[in-house]
XYZ file of C-alpha atoms in Angstrom:
766
model
C -12.619 -1.618 -7.502
C -9.328 -3.414 -6.974
C -7.067 -0.923 -8.739
C -4.498 -3.558 -9.693
C -7.270 -5.468 -11.534
C -8.724 -2.471 -13.353
C -7.925 -3.943 -16.786
C -9.897 -7.084 -15.897
C -13.121 -5.211 -15.093
C -15.870 -4.661 -17.635
C -15.119 -1.470 -19.610
C -18.382 0.251 -18.790
C -17.418 3.641 -20.200
C -16.540 2.212 -23.609
C -19.847 0.340 -23.851
C -21.702 3.453 -22.744
C -20.002 5.429 -25.521
C -21.146 2.815 -28.046
C -24.711 3.275 -26.814
C -24.273 7.012 -27.034
C -23.254 6.672 -30.690
C -26.334 4.498 -31.248
C -28.554 7.105 -29.585
C -27.062 9.916 -31.686
C -27.711 7.893 -34.839
C -31.332 7.272 -33.851
C -31.875 10.962 -33.123
C -30.463 11.981 -36.476
C -32.595 9.470 -38.387
C -35.784 9.664 -36.304
C -38.993 10.400 -38.345
C -40.710 13.724 -37.738
C -43.841 11.920 -36.538
C -41.927 10.455 -33.610
C -40.572 13.865 -32.702
C -44.049 15.339 -32.830
C -45.427 12.510 -30.702
C -43.062 13.197 -27.859
C -45.130 15.926 -26.146
C -48.232 13.729 -26.383
C -46.414 10.858 -24.726
C -45.283 13.206 -22.017
C -48.849 14.391 -21.558
C -50.100 10.805 -21.247
C -47.549 10.105 -18.548
C -48.659 13.176 -16.630
C -52.364 12.214 -16.962
C -51.638 8.725 -15.623
C -50.548 10.324 -12.364
C -54.190 11.231 -11.680
C -55.808 7.842 -12.318
C -57.472 5.942 -9.498
C -55.076 3.663 -7.648
C -55.834 0.007 -8.409
C -54.386 -1.378 -5.199
C -51.232 -3.337 -4.514
C -52.777 -6.799 -4.311
C -55.047 -6.520 -7.338
C -52.160 -5.251 -9.481
C -50.006 -8.242 -8.688
C -52.944 -10.604 -9.263
C -53.664 -9.216 -12.690
C -49.968 -9.362 -13.512
C -49.813 -13.041 -12.602
C -52.893 -13.747 -14.612
C -51.461 -12.120 -17.688
C -48.187 -13.995 -17.483
C -49.439 -16.529 -19.990
C -49.895 -13.818 -22.591
C -46.358 -12.632 -21.900
C -45.040 -16.132 -22.497
C -46.889 -16.279 -25.812
C -45.222 -13.074 -26.896
C -41.729 -14.138 -25.818
C -40.708 -15.159 -29.313
C -42.113 -11.979 -30.809
C -39.986 -9.855 -28.433
C -36.865 -11.952 -28.909
C -33.962 -9.732 -29.990
C -30.838 -11.780 -29.297
C -29.706 -15.375 -29.005
C -26.800 -16.166 -26.684
C -24.792 -19.288 -27.460
C -21.769 -20.917 -25.839
C -18.986 -21.659 -28.295
C -16.418 -24.262 -27.295
C -12.854 -23.514 -28.384
C -9.884 -25.837 -28.355
C -7.625 -25.436 -25.352
C -9.946 -22.997 -23.554
C -13.261 -22.807 -21.796
C -16.499 -22.048 -23.602
C -16.969 -18.468 -24.757
C -20.342 -16.772 -24.966
C -21.405 -15.334 -28.315
C -24.507 -13.228 -28.920
C -26.426 -13.267 -32.199
C -28.359 -10.049 -32.893
C -31.577 -10.890 -34.750
C -32.509 -7.355 -35.868
C -29.366 -6.547 -37.862
C -31.419 -5.695 -40.971
C -33.119 -2.778 -39.221
C -31.809 0.753 -39.553
C -28.877 1.251 -37.166
C -28.488 -2.493 -36.699
C -24.749 -2.326 -37.374
C -24.316 -0.153 -34.281
C -26.130 -2.718 -32.152
C -24.100 -5.576 -33.623
C -20.885 -3.762 -32.672
C -22.278 -3.185 -29.186
C -23.103 -6.862 -28.608
C -19.777 -8.024 -30.021
C -17.912 -5.795 -27.589
C -20.298 -6.797 -24.791
C -19.458 -10.465 -25.412
C -15.733 -9.690 -25.409
C -16.038 -7.907 -22.089
C -18.094 -10.679 -20.517
C -15.711 -13.400 -21.709
C -12.761 -11.397 -20.386
C -14.378 -10.977 -16.972
C -15.537 -14.590 -16.773
C -12.105 -15.969 -17.752
C -10.313 -13.779 -15.223
C -12.761 -14.668 -12.454
C -12.480 -18.405 -13.113
C -8.695 -18.161 -13.118
C -8.659 -16.319 -9.786
C -11.125 -18.767 -8.230
C -8.835 -21.615 -9.252
C -5.921 -19.825 -7.571
C -7.771 -19.283 -4.285
C -8.911 -22.910 -4.259
C -5.286 -23.992 -4.605
C -4.345 -21.629 -1.774
C -7.175 -23.068 0.321
C -5.732 -26.560 -0.156
C -2.304 -25.310 0.915
C -3.776 -23.601 3.990
C -5.577 -26.867 4.811
C -2.259 -28.708 4.835
C -0.744 -25.974 6.971
C -3.609 -26.302 9.463
C -3.132 -30.069 9.622
C 0.514 -29.550 10.526
C -0.333 -26.784 13.006
C -2.869 -28.933 14.877
C -0.420 -31.835 14.991
C 2.275 -29.500 16.291
C -0.125 -28.262 18.982
C -0.651 -31.837 20.096
C 3.085 -32.497 20.279
C 3.874 -29.261 22.111
C 0.975 -29.059 24.541
C 0.059 -32.749 25.079
C 2.766 -35.000 23.645
C 1.236 -38.216 25.081
C -2.233 -37.862 23.531
C -1.481 -39.472 20.174
C 0.464 -42.353 21.750
C -2.326 -43.334 24.143
C -4.989 -42.877 21.471
C -3.090 -45.328 19.262
C -3.178 -47.884 22.079
C -6.962 -47.636 22.326
C -6.877 -45.765 25.640
C -8.844 -42.689 26.597
C -6.339 -39.831 26.563
C -8.090 -38.113 29.463
C -7.608 -41.168 31.682
C -3.798 -40.918 31.631
C -3.648 -37.197 32.273
C -3.509 -35.785 35.821
C -6.798 -34.549 37.217
C -5.824 -30.868 37.241
C -5.068 -31.054 33.477
C -8.097 -33.065 32.328
C -10.369 -30.049 31.833
C -7.591 -28.392 29.881
C -7.246 -31.524 27.737
C -10.979 -31.731 27.001
C -10.944 -28.077 25.935
C -7.987 -28.791 23.682
C -9.621 -31.802 22.056
C -12.770 -29.765 21.454
C -10.663 -27.217 19.596
C -9.168 -29.981 17.446
C -12.555 -31.463 16.572
C -14.457 -28.193 16.227
C -13.838 -27.929 12.515
C -16.031 -30.931 11.802
C -18.827 -29.492 13.883
C -18.564 -25.904 12.698
C -19.381 -26.476 9.044
C -22.638 -28.129 10.019
C -23.790 -24.751 11.283
C -23.024 -23.181 7.912
C -24.161 -25.636 5.286
C -26.812 -27.699 7.025
C -30.147 -26.592 8.367
C -30.970 -28.863 11.298
C -34.684 -28.274 10.977
C -34.773 -29.699 7.449
C -31.857 -32.120 7.432
C -31.837 -35.203 9.558
C -28.780 -36.784 8.020
C -25.351 -35.203 8.054
C -23.331 -35.042 4.884
C -19.779 -36.033 5.775
C -18.385 -34.239 2.734
C -19.763 -30.965 4.035
C -18.652 -31.497 7.591
C -15.034 -30.856 6.761
C -14.488 -27.280 5.514
C -11.261 -26.749 3.547
C -10.323 -30.390 4.120
C -9.481 -29.956 7.819
C -9.388 -33.131 9.927
C -7.925 -33.920 13.327
C -4.369 -34.365 12.126
C -2.334 -37.359 13.296
C 1.013 -36.567 14.822
C 2.675 -38.729 12.191
C 2.094 -36.003 9.631
C 4.986 -34.105 11.202
C 7.415 -36.722 9.918
C 7.010 -35.203 6.450
C 7.118 -31.560 7.561
C 9.966 -29.141 8.029
C 9.847 -25.602 9.368
C 10.597 -22.808 6.917
C 13.281 -20.353 8.012
C 12.689 -17.072 6.271
C 15.850 -14.905 6.181
C 13.924 -11.980 7.647
C 15.892 -11.353 10.843
C 19.621 -11.143 11.608
C 19.665 -14.565 13.307
C 17.650 -16.304 10.583
C 19.804 -14.668 7.930
C 22.974 -16.044 9.493
C 21.331 -19.486 9.860
C 20.293 -19.379 6.244
C 23.875 -18.659 5.170
C 25.260 -21.509 7.283
C 22.668 -24.188 6.465
C 19.515 -24.866 4.488
C 16.485 -22.594 4.671
C 14.450 -25.497 6.081
C 15.048 -27.341 9.346
C 13.420 -30.064 11.393
C 10.777 -29.196 13.951
C 11.987 -28.768 17.520
C 8.447 -28.939 19.013
C 9.017 -25.867 21.191
C 6.355 -23.412 22.311
C 8.212 -20.601 20.602
C 8.077 -22.529 17.339
C 4.351 -23.137 17.809
C 3.731 -19.466 18.558
C 5.591 -18.321 15.441
C 3.764 -20.877 13.289
C 0.386 -19.733 14.626
C 1.288 -16.099 13.975
C 2.321 -16.809 10.385
C -0.765 -18.893 9.609
C -2.947 -16.258 11.250
C -1.489 -13.603 8.944
C -1.962 -15.927 5.973
C -5.642 -16.408 6.879
C -6.228 -12.663 7.180
C -4.620 -11.994 3.804
C -6.473 -14.912 2.217
C -9.768 -13.639 3.616
C -9.174 -10.175 2.133
C -8.475 -11.792 -1.215
C -11.750 -13.748 -1.044
C -13.741 -10.640 -0.166
C -12.272 -8.646 -3.035
C -12.864 -11.520 -5.447
C -16.480 -11.746 -4.305
C -16.826 -7.996 -4.729
C -15.246 -8.263 -8.208
C -17.980 -10.676 -9.275
C -20.736 -8.507 -7.800
C -19.521 -5.259 -9.402
C -19.200 -6.797 -12.854
C -22.613 -8.458 -12.741
C -24.078 -5.136 -11.640
C -22.288 -3.337 -14.485
C -23.657 -5.767 -17.097
C -27.146 -5.334 -15.650
C -26.928 -1.540 -15.821
C -25.550 -1.434 -19.359
C -28.249 -3.803 -20.634
C -30.992 -1.747 -19.013
C -29.499 1.321 -20.653
C -29.569 -0.526 -23.980
C -33.240 -1.434 -23.498
C -34.083 2.172 -22.698
C -32.339 3.556 -25.770
C -33.598 0.960 -28.262
C -37.015 0.233 -26.686
C -36.231 -3.475 -26.906
C -36.348 -6.263 -24.294
C -32.944 -7.846 -24.707
C -31.711 -7.470 -21.126
C -33.804 -10.333 -19.762
C -32.266 -13.062 -21.927
C -28.730 -11.701 -21.591
C -28.947 -11.384 -17.807
C -30.390 -14.889 -17.585
C -27.269 -16.096 -19.395
C -25.093 -14.228 -16.899
C -26.983 -15.726 -13.963
C -26.414 -19.224 -15.337
C -22.747 -18.604 -16.146
C -19.840 -19.381 -13.839
C -19.549 -15.691 -12.945
C -23.135 -15.427 -11.760
C -23.833 -18.904 -10.394
C -20.595 -20.005 -8.710
C -20.805 -19.967 -4.906
C -17.325 -21.385 -4.234
C -15.932 -18.057 -3.064
C -18.869 -17.426 -0.735
C -18.463 -20.876 0.837
C -14.731 -20.325 1.302
C -15.448 -16.997 3.005
C -17.758 -18.676 5.501
C -15.343 -21.530 6.174
C -12.382 -19.224 6.669
C -14.422 -17.174 9.160
C -15.345 -20.272 11.169
C -11.811 -21.667 11.147
C -10.195 -18.365 12.104
C -12.631 -17.630 14.913
C -12.295 -21.102 16.436
C -8.543 -21.563 16.088
C -7.050 -18.114 16.554
C -9.402 -16.097 18.807
C -10.842 -18.837 21.050
C -14.317 -18.647 19.554
C -14.732 -14.876 20.060
C -16.598 -13.947 16.883
C -16.485 -10.195 17.454
C -12.732 -10.246 17.946
C -12.245 -12.571 14.998
C -14.284 -10.468 12.590
C -12.477 -7.364 13.795
C -9.197 -9.011 12.782
C -10.557 -10.272 9.470
C -12.368 -7.036 8.618
C -10.432 -4.147 10.187
C -12.261 -0.866 9.908
C -10.467 2.071 8.308
C -10.084 5.120 10.502
C -12.569 7.819 9.666
C -11.460 11.377 9.146
C -12.820 13.561 11.914
C -13.406 17.285 12.064
C -11.055 17.353 15.028
C -8.092 16.529 12.770
C -9.011 19.260 10.296
C -9.596 21.787 13.083
C -6.257 21.246 14.820
C -4.430 21.088 11.513
C -5.839 24.509 10.634
C -5.120 25.928 14.068
C -1.518 24.686 14.138
C -0.921 25.912 10.583
C -2.326 29.345 11.402
C -0.223 29.647 14.543
C 2.876 28.579 12.593
C 2.292 31.245 9.961
C 1.811 33.835 12.721
C 5.085 32.786 14.365
C 6.950 33.025 11.039
C 5.625 36.548 10.637
C 6.567 37.395 14.233
C 10.146 36.113 13.765
C 10.461 38.116 10.550
C 9.241 41.281 12.330
C 11.673 40.755 15.228
C 14.617 40.242 12.843
C 13.654 43.311 10.846
C 12.931 45.552 13.852
C 16.105 44.564 15.663
C 18.219 44.795 12.491
C 19.630 41.388 13.413
C 21.021 40.714 9.944
C 23.622 43.398 10.594
C 24.228 42.476 14.227
C 27.809 41.795 15.310
C 26.884 38.377 16.761
C 25.081 37.275 13.594
C 27.922 34.926 12.556
C 28.083 33.261 15.958
C 24.301 32.743 15.985
C 24.234 31.263 12.484
C 27.172 28.941 13.202
C 25.786 27.597 16.475
C 22.012 28.087 16.787
C 20.745 27.989 13.205
C 21.893 24.357 12.564
C 20.023 23.269 15.721
C 16.673 24.547 14.482
C 17.211 23.771 10.796
C 16.848 20.064 11.697
C 13.129 20.585 12.365
C 12.749 22.544 9.144
C 14.072 19.608 7.112
C 11.718 17.178 8.856
C 8.653 19.405 8.461
C 9.376 20.040 4.772
C 9.734 16.296 4.132
C 6.431 15.656 5.913
C 4.719 18.327 3.822
C 6.022 16.708 0.649
C 4.800 13.315 1.865
C 1.354 14.778 2.607
C 1.240 16.111 -0.956
C 2.303 12.696 -2.241
C -0.480 10.975 -0.281
C -3.068 13.443 -1.577
C -2.126 12.906 -5.229
C -1.640 9.164 -4.837
C -5.175 8.945 -3.520
C -6.510 11.261 -6.204
C -4.971 9.219 -9.018
C -5.803 5.901 -7.328
C -2.296 4.735 -6.541
C -2.661 1.952 -3.974
C 0.091 3.242 -1.681
C -1.070 1.362 1.471
C -0.599 -1.948 -0.354
C 2.732 -0.899 -1.894
C 4.141 0.193 1.464
C 2.665 -2.823 3.260
C 0.624 -0.883 5.818
C -1.812 -2.887 7.890
C -5.365 -2.392 6.724
C -6.901 0.708 8.271
C -3.621 2.132 9.659
C -2.366 4.165 6.675
C -2.315 7.895 7.432
C -4.189 10.230 5.114
C -2.820 13.555 4.006
C -4.794 15.377 6.714
C -3.170 13.322 9.459
C 0.294 13.913 7.985
C -0.396 17.645 7.719
C -1.577 17.625 11.335
C 1.724 16.119 12.477
C 3.766 18.458 10.267
C 1.927 21.577 11.431
C 2.176 20.474 15.078
C 5.942 19.948 14.815
C 6.413 23.249 12.989
C 4.440 25.025 15.707
C 6.678 23.567 18.431
C 9.884 24.354 16.513
C 8.866 27.909 15.607
C 7.656 28.615 19.156
C 11.001 27.374 20.508
C 12.967 29.438 17.960
C 10.922 32.578 18.695
C 11.320 32.197 22.457
C 15.045 31.538 21.996
C 15.415 34.702 19.923
C 13.317 36.755 22.314
C 15.292 35.618 25.377
C 18.533 36.485 23.561
C 17.336 40.028 22.858
C 15.691 40.740 26.212
C 18.236 42.087 28.766
C 16.162 40.670 31.639
C 16.532 37.066 30.429
C 20.104 37.127 29.143
C 21.364 35.852 32.487
C 19.478 32.598 31.880
C 21.756 31.641 28.990
C 21.914 28.000 30.120
C 18.141 27.643 30.009
C 18.013 29.492 26.707
C 20.590 27.262 25.048
C 18.834 24.098 26.235
C 15.578 24.910 24.395
C 16.543 23.096 21.122
C 17.839 20.061 23.028
C 14.613 19.895 25.045
C 12.607 19.955 21.827
C 14.648 17.075 20.374
C 14.158 15.039 23.563
C 10.389 15.660 23.437
C 10.320 14.549 19.794
C 12.251 11.357 20.584
C 9.930 10.569 23.516
C 6.887 10.952 21.254
C 8.378 8.707 18.563
C 9.271 5.916 21.010
C 6.180 6.304 23.225
C 4.620 2.827 23.730
C 1.163 4.232 24.505
C -1.490 4.003 21.823
C -1.487 7.731 21.075
C -0.327 9.898 18.175
C -0.641 7.148 15.549
C 1.328 4.440 17.347
C 1.094 1.874 14.530
C 2.600 4.346 12.041
C 5.341 5.388 14.472
C 6.330 1.781 15.138
C 6.216 0.971 11.430
C 8.650 3.846 10.826
C 10.942 2.710 13.643
C 10.911 -0.910 12.489
C 11.690 0.082 8.907
C 14.468 2.447 10.037
C 15.982 -0.379 12.089
C 15.923 -2.637 9.021
C 17.776 0.064 7.071
C 20.338 0.478 9.841
C 20.944 -3.270 10.126
C 21.117 -3.969 6.393
C 21.850 -6.571 5.075
C 20.779 -8.697 8.066
C 17.072 -8.189 7.275
C 15.221 -9.278 4.170
C 14.853 -6.212 1.961
C 11.280 -5.087 1.306
C 9.985 -2.093 -0.616
C 9.378 0.073 2.497
C 12.975 -0.575 3.579
C 14.642 0.730 0.454
C 12.102 3.533 -0.047
C 12.886 4.834 3.469
C 16.623 4.466 2.828
C 16.153 6.562 -0.314
C 14.384 9.224 1.785
C 17.314 9.279 4.199
C 19.758 9.876 1.327
C 17.958 13.198 0.836
C 18.279 14.049 4.522
C 22.085 14.091 4.745
C 22.079 17.620 6.130
C 19.528 16.622 8.799
C 21.736 13.702 9.863
C 24.703 16.073 10.080
C 22.562 18.386 12.215
C 22.091 15.518 14.682
C 25.868 15.115 14.752
C 26.149 18.829 15.491
C 23.805 18.430 18.468
C 26.298 16.001 20.015
C 29.161 18.308 19.138
C 27.440 21.403 20.548
C 26.095 20.007 23.821
C 28.751 17.394 24.650
C 31.986 18.549 23.071
C 31.898 22.342 23.409
C 30.797 24.916 25.968
C 27.237 25.607 24.857
C 26.690 28.206 27.604
C 29.074 30.656 25.945
C 28.602 29.340 22.380
C 32.337 28.765 22.180
C 32.228 25.694 19.961
C 35.547 24.483 18.537
C 34.733 20.807 17.945
C 34.143 21.348 14.243
C 37.865 21.972 13.799
C 38.896 18.594 15.240
C 39.971 15.754 12.942
C 37.583 13.299 14.623
C 34.589 15.548 13.872
C 35.673 15.885 10.232
C 35.923 12.118 9.850
C 32.509 11.595 11.471
C 31.159 14.367 9.228
C 31.908 12.114 6.270
C 30.826 8.856 7.925
C 27.348 9.990 9.029
C 26.663 11.364 5.546
C 27.400 8.087 3.772
C 25.347 5.889 6.159
C 22.079 6.119 4.098
C 23.922 5.488 0.819
C 25.845 2.596 2.368
C 22.563 1.115 3.599
C 21.122 1.254 0.076
C 24.318 -0.222 -1.355
C 24.163 -3.185 1.061
C 20.437 -3.657 0.381
C 21.162 -3.903 -3.338
C 23.861 -6.508 -2.684
C 21.474 -8.626 -0.608
C 18.789 -8.453 -3.292
C 21.405 -9.364 -5.902
C 22.357 -12.399 -3.797
C 18.738 -13.507 -3.178
C 16.977 -12.568 -6.415
C 19.912 -13.028 -8.830
C 18.822 -9.789 -10.533
C 21.666 -8.054 -12.352
C 19.811 -4.729 -12.170
C 20.354 -4.743 -8.418
C 24.085 -5.003 -9.040
C 23.979 -1.943 -11.295
C 21.883 -0.111 -8.723
C 24.468 -0.966 -6.074
C 27.238 0.446 -8.279
C 25.222 3.644 -8.615
C 25.039 4.081 -4.841
C 28.715 3.199 -4.459
C 29.629 5.926 -6.956
C 27.477 8.322 -4.941
C 29.417 7.411 -1.780
C 32.721 8.085 -3.546
C 31.457 11.417 -4.893
C 30.169 12.454 -1.460
C 33.515 11.645 0.173
C 35.430 13.554 -2.527
C 33.151 16.585 -2.198
C 33.495 16.652 1.581
C 37.288 16.334 1.412
C 37.418 19.148 -1.128
C 35.307 21.390 1.114
C 37.599 20.648 4.064
C 41.016 20.719 2.384
C 40.594 22.578 -0.912
C 43.227 22.347 -3.618
C 43.221 21.500 -7.322
C 43.601 17.739 -6.842
C 40.566 17.375 -4.576
C 38.562 19.691 -6.807
C 39.281 17.579 -9.908
C 38.423 14.399 -8.004
C 35.212 15.890 -6.646
C 34.186 17.284 -10.048
C 34.789 14.022 -11.914
C 33.066 11.756 -9.384
C 30.145 14.166 -8.923
C 29.671 14.422 -12.680
C 29.561 10.662 -13.113
C 27.161 10.084 -10.223
C 24.901 12.981 -11.322
C 24.504 11.504 -14.815
C 23.991 7.963 -13.448
C 21.440 9.026 -10.820
C 19.482 11.197 -13.261
C 19.293 8.400 -15.838
C 18.213 5.894 -13.174
C 15.534 8.266 -11.851
C 13.941 8.896 -15.225
C 14.327 5.540 -16.982
C 14.348 2.879 -14.253
C 12.506 4.380 -11.275
C 9.930 6.378 -13.260
C 9.830 4.223 -16.398
C 9.918 7.307 -18.656
C 11.886 8.328 -21.783
C 10.492 5.422 -23.828
C 10.850 6.600 -27.410
C 8.385 4.166 -29.008
C 5.640 4.304 -26.378
C 2.068 5.442 -27.031
C 3.034 8.685 -25.307
C 6.350 9.638 -26.968
C 9.284 9.932 -24.556
C 7.074 8.981 -21.626
C 5.466 5.530 -21.165
C 2.399 3.677 -22.440
C 0.310 4.114 -19.295
C 0.026 7.423 -17.447
C -2.117 8.194 -14.423
C -1.865 11.988 -14.659
C -3.984 13.102 -17.653
C -1.776 16.100 -18.493
C 1.443 14.986 -20.185
C 3.106 18.342 -19.544
C 3.336 17.356 -15.865
C 5.757 14.556 -16.705
C 7.977 16.760 -18.866
C 8.086 19.436 -16.147
C 9.023 16.753 -13.591
C 11.819 15.507 -15.870
C 13.260 19.022 -16.225
C 12.988 19.708 -12.484
C 14.683 16.425 -11.608
C 17.608 17.227 -13.921
C 17.973 20.756 -12.554
C 17.747 19.699 -8.914
C 20.190 16.854 -9.506
C 22.712 19.473 -10.651
C 22.653 20.861 -7.102
C 25.236 18.131 -6.514
C 27.673 20.235 -8.516
C 27.150 23.520 -6.688
C 30.043 23.039 -4.247
C 32.453 21.591 -6.779
C 31.892 24.418 -9.254
C 32.536 27.005 -6.508
C 29.163 28.671 -6.912
C 29.279 31.552 -4.489
C 26.522 31.877 -1.997
C 24.027 34.673 -2.343
C 25.466 37.811 -0.779
C 22.687 38.193 1.798
C 22.826 34.529 2.876
C 25.161 33.071 5.429
C 27.022 29.853 4.507
C 24.832 27.775 6.835
C 21.679 29.292 5.353
C 22.902 28.521 1.836
C 23.515 24.880 2.794
C 19.994 24.771 4.254
C 18.520 26.054 0.972
C 20.423 23.397 -0.991
C 19.202 20.703 1.437
C 15.596 21.912 1.052
C 15.888 21.720 -2.754
C 17.014 18.091 -2.447
C 13.999 17.330 -0.228
C 11.715 18.927 -2.829
C 13.314 16.756 -5.528
C 12.763 13.677 -3.385
C 9.092 14.548 -2.944
C 8.651 14.758 -6.731
C 10.548 11.491 -7.145
C 8.279 9.757 -4.613
C 5.102 10.380 -6.589
C 6.364 9.084 -9.928
C 8.273 6.204 -8.331
C 5.127 4.833 -6.686
C 3.068 5.557 -9.786
C 5.432 3.345 -11.783
C 5.339 0.645 -9.065
C 1.546 0.755 -9.066
C 1.392 0.388 -12.855
C 3.750 -2.600 -12.627
C 1.352 -4.171 -10.110
C -1.565 -3.432 -12.426
C 0.226 -5.066 -15.360
C 0.792 -8.224 -13.299
C -2.635 -8.111 -11.525
C -0.655 -8.074 -8.273
C -3.083 -6.910 -5.598
C -2.039 -8.965 -2.559
C 1.153 -9.474 -0.672
C 2.505 -13.001 -0.295
C 2.662 -14.262 3.280
C 5.354 -16.899 4.009
C 3.933 -20.120 5.422
C 5.674 -21.880 8.324
C 5.561 -25.515 7.203
C 7.185 -27.167 4.220
C 6.015 -30.641 3.219
C 8.687 -33.073 2.094
C 6.974 -34.565 -0.941
C 9.497 -37.385 -1.314
C 8.843 -38.695 2.187
C 5.099 -38.254 1.925
C 5.031 -40.388 -1.190
């Protein structure tokens, strides 16, 4: 099922419940004779198992011979009449007349058929509408292919069209060493006419070619003159194109360069892949609904002992839903066109691109995830035993260790906790059928499941805990204390290893997901020079909850570059430059979101984006005021920090609950929630609302001078607060994507739009 179309599918469960009510009624009103006859019927069925077998062939022969009798009894067995009613301004609707309404329980069956007709008309109308949309898209892709082929001619062989117009053989004016290349190119141009013959025409039975069938999707060898009416679309998706779009129009004349041709081919290739997926899902939509109607009618026949399914299913087979083959033909034509034009006729490679296979979960992933998790738990226990046995909490160097070493390792704790929350999100998104791969824009088959995310999280935690344990052990062991340089470099080595893994170009450790993360992070960093997509601002929102992790990265530079890490004599935190950078690095994620909102306000003209930008700007002001208060103290900075933090806490909490989650709707079907909920237990939403409010108040902990717990160091207390913010973000993620998914469902939005490279100038073409 396409989850975004779930409201357009036949409501099988509702119809089954109607049949269940009918069955309950029949059981309650069944005569005693029928109840008594049940064992006898069962006995007859058992006896029939011991009769002599009549043979396969003779059975079919006798069946064929008795078909005439069946035809004579057709009218006697007739239960329903299905008619097509024409309505003004709409297509014909099917209406079923139940002929046995006078019988006992007939009102139940009339209700069933009325709802069955409503469901079929709903499905048929939706299917016809979607088929019309894909046919329009096919026409647009045909025009794009015409322009692409003409552009190929101009870029690769600019003299072909000129000599062809003069009645000359193009191959005769081309140098000898290029003639074979030219013939190959011309074959590619003309292959579309030949390819459809293989699909729609059987050579053994057809001696005459149908020219209307020899041109799938309207493709023809395009004349170069078509480019006079075409301009190239410049999507403001990169820094350069964004600047060009600001300076001049979003459309420009063709330059006939190879780079332009390559970009056009890439865009049309992506459009074909997306279009093919849409066709497959639409074909599957038709199949699933026809199957559902068949099953529900057979269930009806079984309950009522009637023979109504035959006539109703015949109507379905003759309807547009059951008889239309337009989608199937488009699927075949798209396959042929894609294979010939974009993969040089390699069918296996082409079908692999059109139908990418999802990665299967293997036992290896589960095994290593369990092993890494078990080792991590053992290391946590070992560290706790070492701290307890060595009485390190009371050690004289405890403060120095917490100020210098703890922030280095806490970075990995923040990352692992965020990954664990994301794994939980993925698990529940999948459980409640939230289409997160489509929302995030992952390529088909590359989205990581929760097991893969847990594998990465447990592997990173194992490395970090092993490094922390070895660091602690080398500090305590008198034999290894002389290697303080090597000991202090352990966290830095771990960070370098992590960076190498993330940027590794080899196809290992989920390369597509790593590169997707890097590309999205780069878009966030370079905002507003990139077009803002949902993954961009979702990742920027994640980074706003990782302020302490970003400051830990700043501390790495401070500790290993600025100070003397060998003796842990670090004084850089007292410098004015460090304090300024301490503020700057913290506001980078919020500034990125603020700029993204401004770009969306400029492009989409949506006032809500302006309000969202103001919310992030108020957060930046509050963060600066809080940091200045923590550094300088004083009544003035405290009042400023308290006022700005209060405003931004209220604004962010309201935006979370009302805008991002779509909750607190007083007049909804579910009071104070929303009309549609994916989680069946409403208490979950109210608990999430309370938790979000409480965890948002963590903003105020510094301003209100809440003293740290007596047994916690200041750095440890900051780490706890940072972990609470990551937990809040994990909760926010689930309900944010749930709301986005429901918005997609409400708009039947199941496919992403792919920008096309060519824009036809209609005025010139006319």
